[in-house]
Amino acid sequence: MSPSKVSRSRKDAPLEKVGRAFFDRSVHAVAPDLIGMVMMVNGIGGRIVEVEAYHHTDPAAHSYRGMTLRNAVMFGPPGYAYVYRSYGIHWCVNFVCEEAGSASAVLIRAIEPLTGLPTMRRRRGLDDERLLCSGPGRVCQALGITDALSGHRLDTPPFSLLLPPEKPDVAVGVRIGITRAMDYPWRYGVAGSRFLSKPIKPLEQSATVLASAAAAR
DNA sequence: CAGTGGATGCTCT
DNA sequence: GAGCATCCACTGT
């Protein structure tokens, strides 16, 4: 599947599976294209509404200082899941992008729940639909993602990734929950969605933000 | 809503 | 031993 085909609008078309070539592109191209896609694990999931891009030149990327045991999957070929433990408690899932060795990936930060809500509620121990998948740790808990799925292909079960019939407008914001390279404008999401981990504020046009945005091109 | 602090365990220095 | 790509409960508007 070609990148140009991916970004085309698909009104009235059935959901279409995303192939491995989708991820063999710049993280800064893949990340906004992921917004609106349906992501499921064993048939449970929903619409991706928030992601963050982590290029290997980004000081906040796990791969920034080279390969280690934890981040090895990031250095492999595109189209694989990289799952890591966060704050000793949570799991977070990334989609590896770009050619093997690039070590760049997109963090899945929030999903709008569509299928398997009873299972999600049981796993999360919550009722509020808005709190089921609105954060990277919550996404993994609700979908049952652990390090057992790290290094697993994204185009084979239990994963399924589907293109939506219509692409939502994608908002760009600065990253959150991170201390290094905090003002990198590489957070993408559906503006105004109530399922975001936090609202996306309009980009501040600071020199730092503009410089890093330019560097991403 | 906004801000604060604790839980918790792995990775890398 | 420090520092997390986080979440939750609790406080005070």
Coordinates of C-alpha atoms (C1' of nucleotides) in Angstrom, one line a residue:
Chain A
M1 CA 0.0 0.0 0.0
S2 CA 1.4 3.4 -1.0
P3 CA 1.5 6.3 1.3
S4 CA -0.6 8.4 -1.1
K5 CA -3.3 5.8 -1.1
V6 CA -3.2 5.8 2.7
S7 CA -4.1 9.4 3.1
R8 CA -6.9 9.4 0.6
S9 CA -10.4 9.8 1.9
R10 CA -12.5 6.7 1.9
K11 CA -16.1 7.7 2.1
D12 CA -18.5 4.7 2.1
A13 CA -15.7 2.2 1.9
P14 CA -15.4 -0.7 4.3
L15 CA -12.5 -0.6 6.8
E16 CA -9.3 -1.6 5.1
K17 CA -6.4 -3.4 6.7
V18 CA -3.1 -1.5 6.9
G19 CA 0.0 -3.2 5.6
R20 CA 3.6 -3.1 6.7
A21 CA 4.6 -0.5 4.1
F22 CA 2.5 2.0 5.9
F23 CA 5.1 2.2 8.6
D24 CA 8.1 2.3 6.3
R25 CA 8.0 6.1 6.2
S26 CA 9.1 9.0 8.4
V27 CA 7.5 9.0 11.9
H28 CA 6.4 12.5 11.2
A29 CA 4.4 11.3 8.2
V30 CA 3.1 8.1 9.9
A31 CA 2.0 9.8 13.2
P32 CA -0.7 12.1 11.8
D33 CA -1.8 9.3 9.4
L34 CA -2.5 7.1 12.5
I35 CA -5.1 9.5 13.8
G36 CA -8.5 8.1 13.0
M37 CA -7.3 4.6 12.4
V38 CA -9.1 1.7 14.3
M39 CA -6.7 -0.3 16.5
M40 CA -7.8 -3.5 18.1
V41 CA -6.2 -6.3 20.1
N42 CA -8.2 -9.6 19.9
G43 CA -11.1 -7.6 18.5
I44 CA -11.1 -5.1 21.4
G45 CA -10.2 -1.4 20.8
G46 CA -11.3 1.7 19.0
R47 CA -10.3 4.8 17.1
I48 CA -6.8 6.3 17.7
V49 CA -7.3 9.9 18.7
E50 CA -3.9 10.8 20.1
V51 CA -0.2 9.9 19.4
E52 CA 3.3 11.2 19.8
A53 CA 6.2 10.9 17.3
Y54 CA 9.7 9.9 18.6
H55 CA 12.4 10.3 16.0
H56 CA 15.8 8.8 17.1
T57 CA 17.3 12.4 16.9
D58 CA 14.9 13.4 19.6
P59 CA 16.5 13.7 23.1
A60 CA 13.4 12.2 24.6
A61 CA 13.3 9.1 22.4
H62 CA 14.3 5.9 24.1
S63 CA 16.7 5.2 21.2
Y64 CA 18.4 8.6 21.4
R65 CA 21.5 7.1 23.3
G66 CA 21.8 4.0 21.3
M67 CA 20.5 0.4 21.5
T68 CA 19.9 -1.2 24.8
L69 CA 18.1 -4.4 25.9
R70 CA 14.9 -2.5 26.5
N71 CA 14.7 -0.5 23.2
A72 CA 16.1 -3.2 20.9
V73 CA 12.8 -3.6 19.1
M74 CA 12.9 0.1 18.1
F75 CA 16.0 -0.7 16.0
G76 CA 14.4 -3.4 14.1
P77 CA 12.2 -3.2 11.0
P78 CA 9.0 -1.1 10.8
G79 CA 5.5 -2.4 11.5
Y80 CA 6.2 -3.9 14.9
A81 CA 5.0 -3.1 18.4
Y82 CA 7.5 -1.8 21.0
V83 CA 6.1 -2.1 24.5
Y84 CA 7.9 -0.8 27.5
R85 CA 7.2 -0.5 31.3
S86 CA 6.5 3.1 32.5
Y87 CA 7.0 4.3 36.0
G88 CA 7.3 0.7 37.1
I89 CA 3.6 0.2 36.9
H90 CA 2.1 0.8 33.4
W91 CA 2.7 -0.5 29.9
C92 CA 3.0 1.8 26.9
V93 CA 2.9 0.7 23.2
N94 CA 4.7 2.2 20.2
F95 CA 4.5 1.5 16.5
V96 CA 8.0 1.2 15.0
C97 CA 8.5 3.3 11.9
E98 CA 11.1 4.0 9.2
E99 CA 13.8 1.6 7.8
A100 CA 15.4 -0.9 10.1
G101 CA 18.1 0.8 12.2
S102 CA 16.4 4.2 12.3
A103 CA 14.9 3.4 15.7
S104 CA 12.0 5.8 15.5
A105 CA 8.5 5.1 16.7
V106 CA 5.0 6.5 17.5
L107 CA 3.6 6.3 21.0
I108 CA -0.2 5.5 21.1
R109 CA -1.5 7.9 23.7
A110 CA -5.3 7.7 23.5
I111 CA -8.1 5.7 21.9
E112 CA -11.9 6.3 21.5
P113 CA -13.4 3.0 22.7
L114 CA -15.6 1.3 20.1
T115 CA -15.6 -2.5 20.8
G116 CA -15.3 -4.6 23.9
L117 CA -16.3 -2.0 26.4
P118 CA -17.4 -4.5 29.0
T119 CA -13.9 -6.2 28.9
M120 CA -12.2 -2.8 29.0
R121 CA -14.3 -1.8 32.1
R122 CA -13.4 -5.0 33.8
R123 CA -9.7 -4.7 33.0
R124 CA -9.6 -1.0 34.0
G125 CA -11.8 -1.4 37.1
L126 CA -13.8 1.7 36.0
D127 CA -17.2 2.6 34.4
D128 CA -16.5 6.0 32.9
E129 CA -16.1 5.5 29.2
R130 CA -14.0 8.6 29.0
L131 CA -11.4 7.2 31.3
L132 CA -11.0 3.7 29.7
C133 CA -8.3 4.6 27.0
S134 CA -7.4 8.3 27.5
G135 CA -3.7 7.8 28.3
P136 CA -0.9 5.6 27.1
G137 CA -1.0 3.4 30.2
R138 CA -4.8 3.2 30.1
V139 CA -4.7 2.1 26.5
C140 CA -2.5 -0.9 27.2
Q141 CA -4.5 -1.9 30.3
A142 CA -7.8 -1.7 28.5
L143 CA -6.6 -3.6 25.4
G144 CA -4.6 -6.1 27.4
I145 CA -1.2 -5.1 26.0
T146 CA 1.9 -6.2 27.9
D147 CA 5.6 -6.7 27.0
A148 CA 4.5 -10.2 25.8
L149 CA 3.4 -8.3 22.6
S150 CA 6.7 -6.3 22.3
G151 CA 8.3 -7.3 19.0
H152 CA 5.1 -8.6 17.6
R153 CA 4.0 -7.7 14.0
L154 CA 1.2 -5.1 13.8
D155 CA -0.4 -6.7 10.7
T156 CA -1.1 -10.1 12.2
P157 CA -3.3 -11.2 15.1
P158 CA -3.9 -10.4 17.9
F159 CA -3.4 -6.9 16.4
S160 CA -5.5 -5.4 13.7
L161 CA -5.2 -1.9 12.3
L162 CA -7.8 -0.6 10.0
L163 CA -8.1 2.6 7.9
P164 CA -11.2 4.6 8.6
P165 CA -13.7 5.5 5.9
E166 CA -13.0 9.1 6.5
K167 CA -10.0 10.9 8.0
P168 CA -10.6 13.4 10.8
D169 CA -8.9 16.7 11.0
V170 CA -5.6 16.3 12.8
A171 CA -4.4 18.9 15.4
V172 CA -0.8 19.3 16.3
G173 CA 0.4 20.2 19.8
V174 CA 3.5 20.2 22.0
R175 CA 4.2 17.0 24.0
I176 CA 3.1 16.4 27.6
G177 CA 4.2 14.3 30.5
I178 CA 7.9 14.6 29.5
T179 CA 10.7 16.7 30.8
R180 CA 13.3 16.4 28.0
A181 CA 12.4 18.1 24.7
M182 CA 9.1 19.1 26.2
D183 CA 8.2 21.7 23.6
Y184 CA 8.7 19.5 20.6
P185 CA 5.5 19.9 18.5
W186 CA 5.0 16.2 17.8
R187 CA 1.8 15.3 19.5
Y188 CA -1.1 14.7 17.1
G189 CA -4.7 14.2 17.8
V190 CA -8.4 14.7 17.0
A191 CA -9.0 18.3 18.2
G192 CA -11.8 18.6 20.7
S193 CA -12.2 14.8 21.3
R194 CA -13.3 14.0 24.8
F195 CA -11.1 10.9 24.7
L196 CA -7.8 12.8 24.7
S197 CA -5.4 12.3 27.6
K198 CA -5.4 16.1 27.8
P199 CA -6.8 18.8 25.5
I200 CA -4.5 19.9 22.6
K201 CA -3.7 23.5 22.9
P202 CA -2.9 25.5 19.8
L203 CA 0.8 25.4 19.0
E204 CA 2.8 28.3 20.5
Q205 CA 4.8 29.8 17.7
S206 CA 7.9 30.1 19.8
A207 CA 11.4 30.0 18.2
T208 CA 12.1 26.6 19.8
V209 CA 8.9 25.1 18.5
L210 CA 9.4 26.5 15.0
A211 CA 13.0 25.3 14.9
S212 CA 12.1 21.7 15.9
A213 CA 9.2 21.7 13.5
A214 CA 11.5 22.7 10.7
A215 CA 14.0 20.1 11.7
A216 CA 11.3 17.4 11.3
R217 CA 10.8 18.2 7.6
Chain B
dC1 C1' -11.0 22.1 36.8
dA2 C1' -5.7 22.8 38.7
dG3 C1' -2.1 21.3 41.5
dT4 C1' 0.2 17.8 44.6
dG5 C1' 2.2 13.6 46.1
dG6 C1' 2.6 8.6 46.5
dA7 C1' 2.9 4.0 44.3
dT8 C1' 6.1 1.1 42.0
dG9 C1' 10.0 -1.4 39.4
dC10 C1' 13.1 -1.3 35.7
dT11 C1' 17.0 0.9 33.1
dC12 C1' 21.1 3.1 32.9
dT13 C1' 24.9 5.9 35.2
Chain C
dG1 C1' 21.0 5.8 43.2
dA2 C1' 18.5 8.8 40.1
dG3 C1' 15.1 9.3 37.0
dC4 C1' 11.4 8.2 34.5
dA5 C1' 7.2 8.7 27.2
dT6 C1' 2.0 7.4 34.2
dC7 C1' -2.1 7.0 36.9
dC8 C1' -5.0 7.8 40.9
dA9 C1' -6.7 9.9 45.0
dC10 C1' -7.1 13.9 47.2
dT11 C1' -7.1 18.7 48.0
dG12 C1' -8.7 23.5 47.0
dT13 C1' -11.0 26.6 44.1

